[in-house]
Tab-separated table of C-alpha atoms in Angstrom:
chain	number	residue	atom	x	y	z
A	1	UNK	CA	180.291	-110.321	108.975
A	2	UNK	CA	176.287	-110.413	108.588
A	3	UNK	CA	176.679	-106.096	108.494
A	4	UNK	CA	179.744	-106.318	105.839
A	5	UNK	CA	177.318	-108.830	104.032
A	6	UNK	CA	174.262	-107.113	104.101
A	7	UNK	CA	176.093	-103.838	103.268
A	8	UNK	CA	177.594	-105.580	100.289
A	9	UNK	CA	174.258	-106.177	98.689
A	10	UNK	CA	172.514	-103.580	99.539
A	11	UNK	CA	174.806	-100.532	98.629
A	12	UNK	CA	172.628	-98.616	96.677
A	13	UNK	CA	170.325	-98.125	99.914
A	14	UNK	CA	173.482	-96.305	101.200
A	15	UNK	CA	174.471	-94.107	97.850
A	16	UNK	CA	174.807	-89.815	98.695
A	17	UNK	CA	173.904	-88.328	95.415
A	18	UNK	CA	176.728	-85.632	94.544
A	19	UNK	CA	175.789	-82.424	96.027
A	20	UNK	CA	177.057	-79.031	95.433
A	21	UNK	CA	177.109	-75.196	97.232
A	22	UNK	CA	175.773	-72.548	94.600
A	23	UNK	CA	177.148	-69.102	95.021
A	24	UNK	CA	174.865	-66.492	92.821
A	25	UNK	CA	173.516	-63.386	92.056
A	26	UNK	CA	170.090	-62.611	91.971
A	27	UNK	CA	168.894	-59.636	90.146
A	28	UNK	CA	164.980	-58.937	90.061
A	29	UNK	CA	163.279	-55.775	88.578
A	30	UNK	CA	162.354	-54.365	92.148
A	31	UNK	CA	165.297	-53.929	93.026
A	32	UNK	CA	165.594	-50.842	90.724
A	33	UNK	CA	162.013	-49.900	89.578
A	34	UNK	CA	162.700	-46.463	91.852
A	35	UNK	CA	164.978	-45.480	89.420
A	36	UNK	CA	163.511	-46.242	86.572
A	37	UNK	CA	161.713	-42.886	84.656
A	38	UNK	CA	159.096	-43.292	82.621
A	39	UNK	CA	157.805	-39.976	80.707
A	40	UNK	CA	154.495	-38.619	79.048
A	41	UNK	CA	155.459	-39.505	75.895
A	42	UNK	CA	156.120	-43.296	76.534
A	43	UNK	CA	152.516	-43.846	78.202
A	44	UNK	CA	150.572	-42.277	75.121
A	45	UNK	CA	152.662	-44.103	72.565
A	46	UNK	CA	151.888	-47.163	74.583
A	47	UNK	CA	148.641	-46.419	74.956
A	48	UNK	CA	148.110	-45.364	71.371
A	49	UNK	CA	149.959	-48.931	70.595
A	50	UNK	CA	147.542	-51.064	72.762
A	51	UNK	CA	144.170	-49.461	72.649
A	52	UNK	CA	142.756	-53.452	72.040
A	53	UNK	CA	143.532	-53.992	75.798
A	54	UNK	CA	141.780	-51.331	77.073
A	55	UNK	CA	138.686	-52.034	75.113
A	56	UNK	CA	135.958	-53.125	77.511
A	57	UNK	CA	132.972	-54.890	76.144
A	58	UNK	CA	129.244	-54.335	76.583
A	59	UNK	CA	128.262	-54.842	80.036
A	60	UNK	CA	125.033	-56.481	81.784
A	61	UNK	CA	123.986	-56.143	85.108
A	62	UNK	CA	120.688	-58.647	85.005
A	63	UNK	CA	118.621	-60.973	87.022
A	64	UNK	CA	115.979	-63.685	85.732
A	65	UNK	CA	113.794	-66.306	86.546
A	66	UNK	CA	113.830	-69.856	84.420
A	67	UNK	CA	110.581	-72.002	83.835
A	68	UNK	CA	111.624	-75.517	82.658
A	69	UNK	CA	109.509	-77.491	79.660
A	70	UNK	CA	108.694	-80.982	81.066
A	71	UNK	CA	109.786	-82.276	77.441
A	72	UNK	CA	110.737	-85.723	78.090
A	73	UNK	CA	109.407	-88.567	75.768
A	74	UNK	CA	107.750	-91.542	76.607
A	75	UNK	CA	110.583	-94.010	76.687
A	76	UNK	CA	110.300	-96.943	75.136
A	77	UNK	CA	107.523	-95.851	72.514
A	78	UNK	CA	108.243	-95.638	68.887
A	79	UNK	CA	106.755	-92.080	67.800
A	80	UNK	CA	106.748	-90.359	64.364
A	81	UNK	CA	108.769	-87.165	64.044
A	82	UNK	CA	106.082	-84.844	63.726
A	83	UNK	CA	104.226	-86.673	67.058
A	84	UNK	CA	107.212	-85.873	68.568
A	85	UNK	CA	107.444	-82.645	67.600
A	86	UNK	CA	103.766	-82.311	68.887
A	87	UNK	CA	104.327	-83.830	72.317
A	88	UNK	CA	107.534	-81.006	72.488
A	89	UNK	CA	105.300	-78.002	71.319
A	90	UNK	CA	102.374	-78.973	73.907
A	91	UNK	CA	104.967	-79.086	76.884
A	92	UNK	CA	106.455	-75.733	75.940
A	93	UNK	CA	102.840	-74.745	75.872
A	94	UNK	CA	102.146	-75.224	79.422
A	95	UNK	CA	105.641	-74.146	80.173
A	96	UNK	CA	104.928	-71.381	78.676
A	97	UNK	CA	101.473	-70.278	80.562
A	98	UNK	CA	103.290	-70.993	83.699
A	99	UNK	CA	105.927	-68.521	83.121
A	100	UNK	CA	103.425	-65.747	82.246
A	101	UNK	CA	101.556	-66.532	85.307
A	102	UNK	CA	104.530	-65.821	87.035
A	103	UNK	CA	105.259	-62.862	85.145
A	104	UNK	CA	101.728	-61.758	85.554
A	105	UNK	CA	102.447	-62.154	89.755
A	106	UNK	CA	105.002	-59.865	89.634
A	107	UNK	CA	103.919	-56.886	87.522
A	108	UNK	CA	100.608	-57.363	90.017
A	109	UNK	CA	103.118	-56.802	93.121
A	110	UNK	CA	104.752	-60.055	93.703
A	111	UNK	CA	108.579	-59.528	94.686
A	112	UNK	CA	110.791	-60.503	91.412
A	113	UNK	CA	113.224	-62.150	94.384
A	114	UNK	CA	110.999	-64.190	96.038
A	115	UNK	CA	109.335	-65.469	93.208
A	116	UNK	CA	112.925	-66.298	91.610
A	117	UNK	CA	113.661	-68.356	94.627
A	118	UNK	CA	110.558	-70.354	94.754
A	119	UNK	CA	109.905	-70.825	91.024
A	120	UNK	CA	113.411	-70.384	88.663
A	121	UNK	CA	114.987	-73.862	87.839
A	122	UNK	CA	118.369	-72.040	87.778
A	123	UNK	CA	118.311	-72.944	91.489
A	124	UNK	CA	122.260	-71.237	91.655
A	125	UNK	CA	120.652	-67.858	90.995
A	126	UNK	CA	117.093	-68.454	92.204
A	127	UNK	CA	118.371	-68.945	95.289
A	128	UNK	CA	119.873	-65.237	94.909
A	129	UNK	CA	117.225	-63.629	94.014
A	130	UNK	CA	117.590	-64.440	89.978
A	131	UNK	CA	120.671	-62.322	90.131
A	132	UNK	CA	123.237	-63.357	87.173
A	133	UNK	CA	125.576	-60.705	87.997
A	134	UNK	CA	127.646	-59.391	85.908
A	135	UNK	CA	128.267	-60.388	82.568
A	136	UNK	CA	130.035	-59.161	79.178
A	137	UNK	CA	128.277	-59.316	76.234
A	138	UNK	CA	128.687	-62.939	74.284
A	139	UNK	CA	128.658	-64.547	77.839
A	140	UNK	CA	124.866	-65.509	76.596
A	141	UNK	CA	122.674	-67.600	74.832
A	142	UNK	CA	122.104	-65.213	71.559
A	143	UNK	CA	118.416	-65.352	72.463
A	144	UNK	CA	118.899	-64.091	75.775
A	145	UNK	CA	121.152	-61.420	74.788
A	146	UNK	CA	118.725	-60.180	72.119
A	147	UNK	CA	116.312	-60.195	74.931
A	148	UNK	CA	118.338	-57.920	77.170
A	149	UNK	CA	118.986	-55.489	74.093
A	150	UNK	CA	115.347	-55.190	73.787
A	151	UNK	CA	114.642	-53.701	77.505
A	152	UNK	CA	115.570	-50.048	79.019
A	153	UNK	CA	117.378	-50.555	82.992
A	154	UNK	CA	114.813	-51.327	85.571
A	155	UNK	CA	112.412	-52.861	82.722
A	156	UNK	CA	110.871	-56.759	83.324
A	157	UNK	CA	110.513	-58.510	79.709
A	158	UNK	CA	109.733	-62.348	78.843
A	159	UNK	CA	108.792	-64.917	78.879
A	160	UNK	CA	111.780	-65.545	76.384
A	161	UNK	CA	112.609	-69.076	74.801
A	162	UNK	CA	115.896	-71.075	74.477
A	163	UNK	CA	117.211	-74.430	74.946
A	164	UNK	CA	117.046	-74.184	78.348
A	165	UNK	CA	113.097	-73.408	78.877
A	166	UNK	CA	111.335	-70.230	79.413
A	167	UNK	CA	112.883	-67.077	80.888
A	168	UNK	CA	111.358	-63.726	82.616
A	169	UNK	CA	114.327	-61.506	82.314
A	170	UNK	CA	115.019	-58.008	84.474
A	171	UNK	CA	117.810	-55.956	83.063
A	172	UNK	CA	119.248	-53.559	86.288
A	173	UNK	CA	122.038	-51.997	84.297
A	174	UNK	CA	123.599	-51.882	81.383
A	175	UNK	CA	127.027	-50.149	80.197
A	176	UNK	CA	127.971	-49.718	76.636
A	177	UNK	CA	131.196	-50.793	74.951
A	178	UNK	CA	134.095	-48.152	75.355
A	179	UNK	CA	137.355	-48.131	75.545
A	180	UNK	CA	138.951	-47.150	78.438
A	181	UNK	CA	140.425	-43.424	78.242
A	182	UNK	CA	144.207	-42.778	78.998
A	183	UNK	CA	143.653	-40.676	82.191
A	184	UNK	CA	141.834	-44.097	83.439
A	185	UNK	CA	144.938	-46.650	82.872
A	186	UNK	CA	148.072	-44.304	82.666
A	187	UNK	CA	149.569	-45.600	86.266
A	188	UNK	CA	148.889	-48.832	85.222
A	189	UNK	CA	150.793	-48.377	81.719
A	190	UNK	CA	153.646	-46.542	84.121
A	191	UNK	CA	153.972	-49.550	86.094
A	192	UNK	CA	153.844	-52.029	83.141
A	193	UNK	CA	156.978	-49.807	81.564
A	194	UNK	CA	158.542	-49.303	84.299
A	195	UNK	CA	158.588	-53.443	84.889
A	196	UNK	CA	159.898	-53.885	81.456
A	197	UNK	CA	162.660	-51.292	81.614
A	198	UNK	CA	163.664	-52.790	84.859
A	199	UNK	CA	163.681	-55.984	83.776
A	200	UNK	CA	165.992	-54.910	80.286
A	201	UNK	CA	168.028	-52.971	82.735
A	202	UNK	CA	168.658	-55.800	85.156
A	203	UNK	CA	169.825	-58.475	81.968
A	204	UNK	CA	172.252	-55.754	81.089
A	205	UNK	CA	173.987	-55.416	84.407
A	206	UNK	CA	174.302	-59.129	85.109
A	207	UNK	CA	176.098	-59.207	81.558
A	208	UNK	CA	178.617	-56.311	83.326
A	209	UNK	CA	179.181	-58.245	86.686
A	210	UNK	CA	179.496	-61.535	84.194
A	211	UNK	CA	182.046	-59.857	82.643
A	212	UNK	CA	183.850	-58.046	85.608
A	213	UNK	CA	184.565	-61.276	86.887
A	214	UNK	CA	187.071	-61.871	84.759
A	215	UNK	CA	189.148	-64.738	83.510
A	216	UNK	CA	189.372	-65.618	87.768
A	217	UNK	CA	185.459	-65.991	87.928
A	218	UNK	CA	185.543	-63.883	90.875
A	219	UNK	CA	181.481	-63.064	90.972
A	220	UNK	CA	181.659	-61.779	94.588
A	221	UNK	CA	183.933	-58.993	93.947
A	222	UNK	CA	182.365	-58.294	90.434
A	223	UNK	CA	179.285	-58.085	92.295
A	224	UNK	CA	180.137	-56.033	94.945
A	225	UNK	CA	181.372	-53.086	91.847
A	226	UNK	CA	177.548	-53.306	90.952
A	227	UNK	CA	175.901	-52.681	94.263
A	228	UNK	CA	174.999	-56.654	94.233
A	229	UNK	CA	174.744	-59.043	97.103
A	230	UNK	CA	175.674	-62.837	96.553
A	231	UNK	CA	174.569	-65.714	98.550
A	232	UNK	CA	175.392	-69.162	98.655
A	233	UNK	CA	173.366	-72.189	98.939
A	234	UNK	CA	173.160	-74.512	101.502
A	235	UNK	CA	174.150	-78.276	99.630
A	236	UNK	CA	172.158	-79.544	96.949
A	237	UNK	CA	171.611	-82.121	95.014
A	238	UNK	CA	169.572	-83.127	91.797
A	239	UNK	CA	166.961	-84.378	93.528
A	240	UNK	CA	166.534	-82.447	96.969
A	241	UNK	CA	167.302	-78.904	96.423
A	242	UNK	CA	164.981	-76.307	97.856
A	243	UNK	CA	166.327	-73.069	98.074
A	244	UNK	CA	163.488	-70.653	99.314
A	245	UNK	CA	165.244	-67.421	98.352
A	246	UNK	CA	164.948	-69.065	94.425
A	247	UNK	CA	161.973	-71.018	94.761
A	248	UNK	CA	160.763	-72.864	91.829
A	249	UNK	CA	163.384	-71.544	89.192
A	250	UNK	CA	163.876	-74.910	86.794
A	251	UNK	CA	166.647	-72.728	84.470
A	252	UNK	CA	168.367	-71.611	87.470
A	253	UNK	CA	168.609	-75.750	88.908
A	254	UNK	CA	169.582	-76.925	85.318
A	255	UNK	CA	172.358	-74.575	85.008
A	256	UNK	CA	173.598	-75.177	88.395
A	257	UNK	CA	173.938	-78.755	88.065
A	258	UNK	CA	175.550	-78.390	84.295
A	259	UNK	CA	178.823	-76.076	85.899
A	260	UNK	CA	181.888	-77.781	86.702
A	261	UNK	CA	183.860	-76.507	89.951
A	262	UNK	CA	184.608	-72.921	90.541
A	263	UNK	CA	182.981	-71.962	86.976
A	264	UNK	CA	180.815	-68.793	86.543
A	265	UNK	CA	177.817	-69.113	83.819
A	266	UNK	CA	176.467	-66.965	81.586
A	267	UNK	CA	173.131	-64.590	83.045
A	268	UNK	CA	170.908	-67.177	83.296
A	269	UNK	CA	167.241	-65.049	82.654
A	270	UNK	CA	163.459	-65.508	83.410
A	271	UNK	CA	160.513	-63.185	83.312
A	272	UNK	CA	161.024	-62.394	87.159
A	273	UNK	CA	164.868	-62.590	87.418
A	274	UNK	CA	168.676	-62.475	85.934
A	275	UNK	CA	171.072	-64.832	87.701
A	276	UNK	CA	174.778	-65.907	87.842
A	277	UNK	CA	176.053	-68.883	89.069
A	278	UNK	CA	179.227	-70.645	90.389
A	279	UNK	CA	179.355	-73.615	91.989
């Protein structure tokens, strides 16, 4: 009696959410990308069609060395604009003398590296030597940039001021802006049409086997005409259904869950797949 009762209140602790088997069809672009041909002609209109992607901006290879200004104000003190202005000027001053002692250093001999690592207050690339990498063009401050543009590869210039203090800049390679030539991206145009061939090709068969199923909804047989191998789901339910072979696949879920008994739906499609369905 004290079960019954507790059992009695408590029913909802003991509710099975409807679950449901899934037989489908899962058609991705792999599965016929070997048959798919893709001619001459189709990679230069493409390439002719998208010559913005392969444009490649200007290119930096660069390392430097930062020198901070010590520019803080005296707190609490109620200064003028221009004595403020005169305090900021007099710290980029010394900032400034520091920076070409440094730069002085190196052009007597000093290693550009080492003197990165014990002097730059961009400790992330001090600690590397100065080196930024790298780096497109419009990555940079302007003033850096214009810097950079200024020097020849190998060349030291600086010190160079912007918001962030006083810089010694070494430019170790530079590439110009180009676009990248045909003979450079063709396989990777091939395998971009061939994907999205595939992919048109695959919608179009699962709309055949959709039809050959017929007014019976047989998708197994329809399937099998097609060269097409359906599987069927362990039970699921709205709010535990993991199926690795789908993953995470909301519009394949959704439509599952929306089919009445023994019905087939419509090619359900996403950027990686086609589906059919019938529960």
């Amino acid at each position: 009696e004290e079960i019954q009762k507790y059992f009695d209140s408590h029913k909802s602790q003991f509710e099975v959410p409807e679950q449901i088997q899934v037989q489908y069809v899962k058609l991705t672009p792999a599965m016929i990308e070997d048959s798919i041909e893709i001619y001459e002609d189709d990679i230069k209109d493409y390439y002719k069609s998208n010559q913005g992607n392969y444009f490649i901006k200007k290119q930096y290879k660069a390392s430097h060395i930062l020198v901070k200004s010590d520019s803080a104000l005296p707190f609490g003190e109620d200064l003028s604009e221009e004595e403020k202005k005169k305090l900021l000027d007099e710290a980029d001053e010394k900032t400034k003398i520091k920076a070409d002692e440094i730069l002085k250093q190196i052009k007597e001999g000093a290693d550009f590296g080492e003197m990165a690592k014990k002097h730059s207050a961009d400790t992330a690339s001090g600690n590397n030597g100065g080196s930024l990498g790298q780096f497109s063009k419009g990555m940079m401050i302007p003033e850096f940039e214009a810097a950079l543009d200024q020097l020849t590869p190998g060349e030291l210039g600086g010190p160079v001021k912007t918001q962030f203090g006083f810089h010694l800049i070494r430019l170790e390679e530079v590439k110009q802006e180009h676009t990248k030539p045909l003979t450079e991206v063709q396989e990777e145009i091939k395998k971009t049409l061939k994907e999205d061939k595939a992919l048109k090709r695959i919608r179009r068969i699962a709309k055949k086997i959709r039809k050959a199923a017929g007014v019976g909804n047989d998708l197994n047989k329809a399937a099998q005409e097609y060269k097409a191998e359906t599987r069927t789901t362990g039970f699921i339910s709205g709010k535990a259904h993991s199926v690795p072979e789908i993953g995470n696949v909301p519009e394949f879920f959704n439509t599952a869950f929306s089919l009445a008994g023994e019905q087939l739906s419509e090619p359900v499609n996403t950027p990686d797949a086609s589906y059919l369905l019938k529960v």
